XYZ file of C-alpha atoms in Angstrom:
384
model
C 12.413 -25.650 -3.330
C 10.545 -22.435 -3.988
C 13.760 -19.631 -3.328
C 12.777 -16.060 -3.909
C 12.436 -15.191 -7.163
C 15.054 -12.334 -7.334
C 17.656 -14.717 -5.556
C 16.967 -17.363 -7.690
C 17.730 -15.119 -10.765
C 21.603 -14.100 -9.199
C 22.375 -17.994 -7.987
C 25.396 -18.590 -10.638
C 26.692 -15.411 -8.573
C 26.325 -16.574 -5.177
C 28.234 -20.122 -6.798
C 30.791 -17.848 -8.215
C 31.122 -16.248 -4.490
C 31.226 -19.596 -3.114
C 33.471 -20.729 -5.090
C 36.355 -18.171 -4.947
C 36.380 -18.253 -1.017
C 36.879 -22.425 -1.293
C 39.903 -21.775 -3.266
C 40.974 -19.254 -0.768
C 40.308 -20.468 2.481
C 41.695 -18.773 5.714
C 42.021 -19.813 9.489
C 41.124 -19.205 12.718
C 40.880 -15.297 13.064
C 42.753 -15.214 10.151
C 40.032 -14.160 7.625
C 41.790 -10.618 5.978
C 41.313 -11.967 2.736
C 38.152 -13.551 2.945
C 36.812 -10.229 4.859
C 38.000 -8.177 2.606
C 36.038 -10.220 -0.666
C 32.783 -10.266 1.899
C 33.259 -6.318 2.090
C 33.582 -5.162 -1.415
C 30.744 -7.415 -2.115
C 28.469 -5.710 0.165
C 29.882 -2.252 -0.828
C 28.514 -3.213 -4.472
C 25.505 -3.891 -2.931
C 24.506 -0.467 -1.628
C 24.584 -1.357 2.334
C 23.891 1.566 4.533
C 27.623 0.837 6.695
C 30.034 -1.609 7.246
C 32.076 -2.261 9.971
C 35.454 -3.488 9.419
C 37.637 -5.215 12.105
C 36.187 -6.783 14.565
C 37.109 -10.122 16.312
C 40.114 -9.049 14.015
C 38.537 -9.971 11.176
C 34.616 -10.286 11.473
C 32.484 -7.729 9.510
C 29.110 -6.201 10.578
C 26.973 -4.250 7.994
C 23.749 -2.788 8.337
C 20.743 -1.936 5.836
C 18.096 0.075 6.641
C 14.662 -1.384 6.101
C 11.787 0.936 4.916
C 10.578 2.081 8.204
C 12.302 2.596 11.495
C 12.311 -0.749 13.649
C 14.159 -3.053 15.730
C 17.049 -4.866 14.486
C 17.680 -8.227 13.304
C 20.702 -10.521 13.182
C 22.179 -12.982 10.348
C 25.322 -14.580 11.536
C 27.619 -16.595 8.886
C 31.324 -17.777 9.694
C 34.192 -17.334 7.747
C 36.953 -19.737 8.203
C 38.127 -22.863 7.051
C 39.888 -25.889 8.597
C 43.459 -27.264 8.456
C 42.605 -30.133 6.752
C 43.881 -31.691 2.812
C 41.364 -31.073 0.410
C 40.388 -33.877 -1.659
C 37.416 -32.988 -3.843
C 39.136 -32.803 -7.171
C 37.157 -29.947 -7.952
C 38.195 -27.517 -10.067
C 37.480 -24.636 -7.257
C 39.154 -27.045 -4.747
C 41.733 -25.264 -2.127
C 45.294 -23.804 -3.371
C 46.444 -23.756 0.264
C 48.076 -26.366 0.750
C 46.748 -27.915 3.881
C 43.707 -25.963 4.118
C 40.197 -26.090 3.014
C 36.203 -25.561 3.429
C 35.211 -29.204 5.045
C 32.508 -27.198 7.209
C 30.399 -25.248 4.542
C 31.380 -21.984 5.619
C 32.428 -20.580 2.000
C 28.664 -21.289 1.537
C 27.075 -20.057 4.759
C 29.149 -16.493 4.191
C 27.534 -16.503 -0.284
C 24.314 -17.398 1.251
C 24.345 -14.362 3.357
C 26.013 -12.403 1.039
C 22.888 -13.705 -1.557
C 20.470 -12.413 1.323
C 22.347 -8.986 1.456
C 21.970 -8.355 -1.752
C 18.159 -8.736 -2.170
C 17.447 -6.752 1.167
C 19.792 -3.882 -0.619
C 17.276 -4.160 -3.137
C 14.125 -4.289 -1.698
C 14.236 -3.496 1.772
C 11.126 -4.241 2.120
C 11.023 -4.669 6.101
C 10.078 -2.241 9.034
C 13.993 -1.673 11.173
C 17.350 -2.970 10.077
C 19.246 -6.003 9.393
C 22.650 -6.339 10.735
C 24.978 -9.088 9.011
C 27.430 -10.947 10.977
C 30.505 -12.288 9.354
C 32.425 -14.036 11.906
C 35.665 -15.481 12.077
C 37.163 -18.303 13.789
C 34.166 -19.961 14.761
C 36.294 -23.744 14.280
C 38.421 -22.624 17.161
C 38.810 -19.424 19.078
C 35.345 -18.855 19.698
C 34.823 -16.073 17.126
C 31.355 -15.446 18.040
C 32.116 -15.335 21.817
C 34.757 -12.413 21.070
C 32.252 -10.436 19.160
C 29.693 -10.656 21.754
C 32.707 -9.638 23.815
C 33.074 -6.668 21.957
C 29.617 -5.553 22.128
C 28.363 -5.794 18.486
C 24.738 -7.074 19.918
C 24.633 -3.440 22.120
C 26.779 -1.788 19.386
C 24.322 -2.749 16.651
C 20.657 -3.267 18.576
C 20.513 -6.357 17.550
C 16.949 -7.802 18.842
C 17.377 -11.248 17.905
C 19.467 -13.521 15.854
C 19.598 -15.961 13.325
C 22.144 -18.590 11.869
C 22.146 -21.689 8.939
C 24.454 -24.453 8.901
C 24.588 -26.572 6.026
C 23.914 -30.711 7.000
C 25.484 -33.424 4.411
C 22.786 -36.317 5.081
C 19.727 -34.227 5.002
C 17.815 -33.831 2.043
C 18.501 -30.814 -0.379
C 16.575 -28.144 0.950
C 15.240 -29.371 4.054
C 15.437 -27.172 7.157
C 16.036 -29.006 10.627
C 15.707 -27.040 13.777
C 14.216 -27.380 17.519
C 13.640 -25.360 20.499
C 16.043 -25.479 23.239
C 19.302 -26.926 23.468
C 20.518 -28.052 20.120
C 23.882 -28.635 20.264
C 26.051 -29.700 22.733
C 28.876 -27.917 25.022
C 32.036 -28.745 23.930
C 35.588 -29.116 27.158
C 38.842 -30.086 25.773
C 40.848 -31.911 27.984
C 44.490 -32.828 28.158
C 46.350 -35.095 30.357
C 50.115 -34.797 31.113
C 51.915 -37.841 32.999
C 55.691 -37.328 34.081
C 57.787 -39.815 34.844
C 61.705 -40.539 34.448
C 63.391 -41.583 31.272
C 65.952 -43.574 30.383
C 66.953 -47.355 28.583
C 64.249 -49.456 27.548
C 66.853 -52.315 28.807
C 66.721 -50.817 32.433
C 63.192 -49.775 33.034
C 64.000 -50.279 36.328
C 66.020 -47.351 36.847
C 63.030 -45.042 35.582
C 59.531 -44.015 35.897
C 57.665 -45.274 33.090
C 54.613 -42.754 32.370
C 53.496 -45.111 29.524
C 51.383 -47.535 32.081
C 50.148 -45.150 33.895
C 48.733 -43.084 30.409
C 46.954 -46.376 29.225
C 45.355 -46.878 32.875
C 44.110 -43.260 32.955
C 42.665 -43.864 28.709
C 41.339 -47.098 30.053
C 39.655 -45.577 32.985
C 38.803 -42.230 31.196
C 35.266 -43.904 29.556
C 34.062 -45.356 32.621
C 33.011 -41.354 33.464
C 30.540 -42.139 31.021
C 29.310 -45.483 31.888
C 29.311 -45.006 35.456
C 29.114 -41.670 36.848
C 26.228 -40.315 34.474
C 22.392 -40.938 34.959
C 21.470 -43.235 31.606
C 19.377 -40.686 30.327
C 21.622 -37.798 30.213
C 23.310 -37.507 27.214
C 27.347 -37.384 27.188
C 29.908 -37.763 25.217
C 33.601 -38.606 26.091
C 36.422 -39.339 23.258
C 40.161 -39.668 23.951
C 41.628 -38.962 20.369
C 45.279 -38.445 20.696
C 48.000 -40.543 22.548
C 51.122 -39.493 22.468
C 54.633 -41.131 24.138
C 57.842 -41.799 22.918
C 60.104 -42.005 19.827
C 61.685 -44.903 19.585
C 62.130 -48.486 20.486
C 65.006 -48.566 23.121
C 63.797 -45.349 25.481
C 61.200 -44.950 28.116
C 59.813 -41.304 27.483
C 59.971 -39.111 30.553
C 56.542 -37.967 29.313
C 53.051 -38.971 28.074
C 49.826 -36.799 26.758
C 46.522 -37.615 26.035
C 43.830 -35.442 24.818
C 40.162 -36.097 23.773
C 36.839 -33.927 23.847
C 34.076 -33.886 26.183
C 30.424 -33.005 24.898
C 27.161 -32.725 26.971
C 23.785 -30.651 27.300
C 23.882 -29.591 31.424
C 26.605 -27.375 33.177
C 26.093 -30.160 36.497
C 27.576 -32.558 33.798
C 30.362 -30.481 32.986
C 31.431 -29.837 36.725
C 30.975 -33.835 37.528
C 33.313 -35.009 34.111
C 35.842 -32.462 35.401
C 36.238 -33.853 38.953
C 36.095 -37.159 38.141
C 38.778 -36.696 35.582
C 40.937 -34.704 38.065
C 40.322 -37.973 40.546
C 41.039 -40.307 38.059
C 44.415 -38.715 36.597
C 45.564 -37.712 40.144
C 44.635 -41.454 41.806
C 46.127 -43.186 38.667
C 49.528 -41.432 39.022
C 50.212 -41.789 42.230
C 49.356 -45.570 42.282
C 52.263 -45.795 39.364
C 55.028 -43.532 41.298
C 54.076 -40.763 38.493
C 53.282 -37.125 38.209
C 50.236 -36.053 36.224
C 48.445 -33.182 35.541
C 45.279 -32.444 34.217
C 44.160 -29.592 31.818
C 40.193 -29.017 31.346
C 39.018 -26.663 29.049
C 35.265 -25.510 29.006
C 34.787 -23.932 25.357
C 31.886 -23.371 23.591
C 28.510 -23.671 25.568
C 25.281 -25.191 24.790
C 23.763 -23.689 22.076
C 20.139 -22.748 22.948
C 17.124 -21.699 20.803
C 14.796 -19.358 21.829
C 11.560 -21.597 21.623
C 9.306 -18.584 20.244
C 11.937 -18.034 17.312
C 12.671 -21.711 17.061
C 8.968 -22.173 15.744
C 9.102 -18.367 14.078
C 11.834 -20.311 12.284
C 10.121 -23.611 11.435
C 7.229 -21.390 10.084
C 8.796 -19.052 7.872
C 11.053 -22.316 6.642
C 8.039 -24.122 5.736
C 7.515 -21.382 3.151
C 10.797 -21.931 1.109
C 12.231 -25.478 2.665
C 12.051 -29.037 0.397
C 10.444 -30.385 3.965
C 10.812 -28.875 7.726
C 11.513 -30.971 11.108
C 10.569 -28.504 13.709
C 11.859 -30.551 16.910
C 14.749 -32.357 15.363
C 17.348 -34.215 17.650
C 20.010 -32.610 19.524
C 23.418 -32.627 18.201
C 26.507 -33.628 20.265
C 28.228 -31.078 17.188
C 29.293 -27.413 19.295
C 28.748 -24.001 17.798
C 30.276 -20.666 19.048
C 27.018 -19.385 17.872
C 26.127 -20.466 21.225
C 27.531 -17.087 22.607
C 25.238 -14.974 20.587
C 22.025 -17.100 21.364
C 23.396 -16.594 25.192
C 23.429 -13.247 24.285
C 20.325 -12.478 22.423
C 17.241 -15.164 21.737
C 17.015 -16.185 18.338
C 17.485 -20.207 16.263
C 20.189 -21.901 14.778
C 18.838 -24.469 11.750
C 20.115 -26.726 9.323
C 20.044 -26.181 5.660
C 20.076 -29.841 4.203
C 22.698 -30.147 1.448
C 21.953 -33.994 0.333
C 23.984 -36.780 0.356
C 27.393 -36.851 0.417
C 30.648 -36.563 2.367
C 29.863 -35.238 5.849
C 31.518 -32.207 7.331
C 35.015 -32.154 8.054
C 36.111 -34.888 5.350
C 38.691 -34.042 2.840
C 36.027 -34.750 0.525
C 33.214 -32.512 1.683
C 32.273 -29.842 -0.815
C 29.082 -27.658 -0.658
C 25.835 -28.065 -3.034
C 25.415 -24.499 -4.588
C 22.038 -25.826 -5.355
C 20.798 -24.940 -1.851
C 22.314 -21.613 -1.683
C 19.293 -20.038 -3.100
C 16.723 -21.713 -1.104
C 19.443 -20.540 2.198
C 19.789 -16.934 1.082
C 15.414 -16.745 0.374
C 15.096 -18.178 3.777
C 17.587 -15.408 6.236
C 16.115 -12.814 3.689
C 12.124 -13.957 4.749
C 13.480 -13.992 8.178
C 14.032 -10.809 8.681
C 11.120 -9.627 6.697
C 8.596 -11.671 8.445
C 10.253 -10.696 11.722
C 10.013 -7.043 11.053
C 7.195 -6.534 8.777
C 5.989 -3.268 7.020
């Protein structure tokens, strides 16, 4: 994995970054602390501003290339997840309840390892602007910075993002043009009835039967309402009624995720639901009520960049797939690519635990080969 030189020689830093942010991991828009570590950093490396407070939390510096140009973006998120950490490592989480299971300590030391060397050389025609984003798990960090107007704010041209991928090999960049991942809707389903004694059900209106019809029915969206050769996912993951043996609930809740790649898709999973939960309550004397979320969109890549990508990969990556897959994962980085055109790849990390598992740690060893790769980015993007 042939990493720049000058990153290669400061990699034990970008560990020792990496590593202090695992034990401290923060939430949501919650990232003060990890902000504030990202900023002095940056100050230390000589960057020509930084821009506190935005999204909250997110950061935005700039450096100055050689030469006047346009301007070029490097996104990394910030936050953690609310998850029990179970690595045993000796940098493993001390918040309880909390920890990097999504790589993001290493996605914000990779950037931070870019920073640094384009301090140093700046060796490239424009500027770079670095993105630290919170929130990108939920809230839709990146959305709310677009929202504020850091791609007008900043002139940012195009943008760029890494994501670390357990299963790959170490060092292999995966990327494609076009959709890449998925949209992501949240639904949840609320049934009313009438409680009261388990011993008289007949006195109330169960919403229990009427929840497992709607789960029950919930998949057939899937199986029966989409063309075979779209691709959709639907998973109910939470059922919730009742707290004990002797009482019918008054209420019921489900919840689950949608995923797909085409905004007809979205529109047809949201009225069938809202037929399915509204025809399935009324045939078992129940209210219901449906909530569907749309979240993050479909995360595209500009085709031009998506192979301006793959190329300057091929220079620094183990191996390169240019047109991997699509990935039923989400990504609020989806808002900037709506925004601006520019890629989103994956940094192969090896084998492993996969992402949000108690057990999922990142490889430092591809932090170099990450950092050389958003630093040759913007240098073969805006050359002298």
């Amino acid at each position: 994995m042939p990493a720049v030189n000058r990153i290669a020689a400061f990699a034990d830093d970008m560990a020792a970054w990496r590593r202090h942010l695992h034990a401290h991991p923060e939430l949501g828009f919650d990232c003060h602390g990890t902000a504030g570590f990202v900023a002095e950093r940056l100050r230390e490396f000589g960057v020509d501003a930084i821009h506190e407070g935005i999204a909250t939390s997110g950061v935005v510096a700039v450096i100055e290339g050689a030469r006047r140009g346009p301007t070029v973006g490097l996104r990394a998120d910030m936050d953690a997840l609310p998850i029990s950490e179970a690595t045993g490592a000796p940098h493993a989480s001390t918040v309880v309840g909390r920890m990097h299971a999504c790589g993001h300590d290493g996605h914000t030391a990779m950037l931070l390892g870019a920073a640094r060397y384009l301090a140093e050389t700046r060796a490239f025609s424009g500027r770079v602007a670095l993105i630290f984003q919170p929130a990108e798990e939920a809230g839709g960090g990146g959305g709310v910075m677009v929202e504020e107007g850091i791609m007008e704010r900043f002139g940012i041209a195009e943008v760029y993002a890494l994501h670390t991928a357990p299963g790959l090999p170490e060092g292999h960049v995966a990327t494609r043009p076009g959709p890449f991942l998925a949209a992501v809707d949240t639904f949840f389903v609320h049934v009313e009835g009438t409680g009261g004694h388990a011993a008289t059900p007949h006195e109330t209106r169960d919403p229990i039967p009427a929840a497992l019809a709607i789960g029950q029915a919930l998949p057939t969206i899937v199986s029966r309402n989409r063309h075979a050769a779209d691709e959709m996912v639907l998973s109910l993951t939470q059922v919730h009624a009742g707290t004990t043996d002797n009482v019918v609930p008054a209420h019921a809740m489900l919840n689950g995720t949608v995923r797909s790649f085409d905004e007809r898709l979205r529109d047809m999973v949201e009225r069938r639901m809202g037929e399915i939960v509204a025809g399935t309550a009324a045939a078992h004397g129940v209210g219901a009520r449906l909530d569907y979320i749309r979240e993050y969109p479909v995360a595209v890549n500009d085709p031009a960049r998506a192979a301006f990508a793959a190329e300057v990969a091929a220079e620094i990556a183990s191996g390169i797939t240019a047109d991997a897959p699509r990935e039923m994962g989400a990504e609020d980085f989806a808002y900037m690519l709506a925004a601006r055109p520019g890629a989103f790849l994956f940094l192969g990390q090896g084998d492993g635990p996969g992402l949000h598992q108690p057990g999922f740690d990142f490889n430092d060893a591809v932090a170099p080969v990450g950092a050389s790769l958003l630093a040759r980015l913007v240098e073969r993007a805006l050359p002298l």
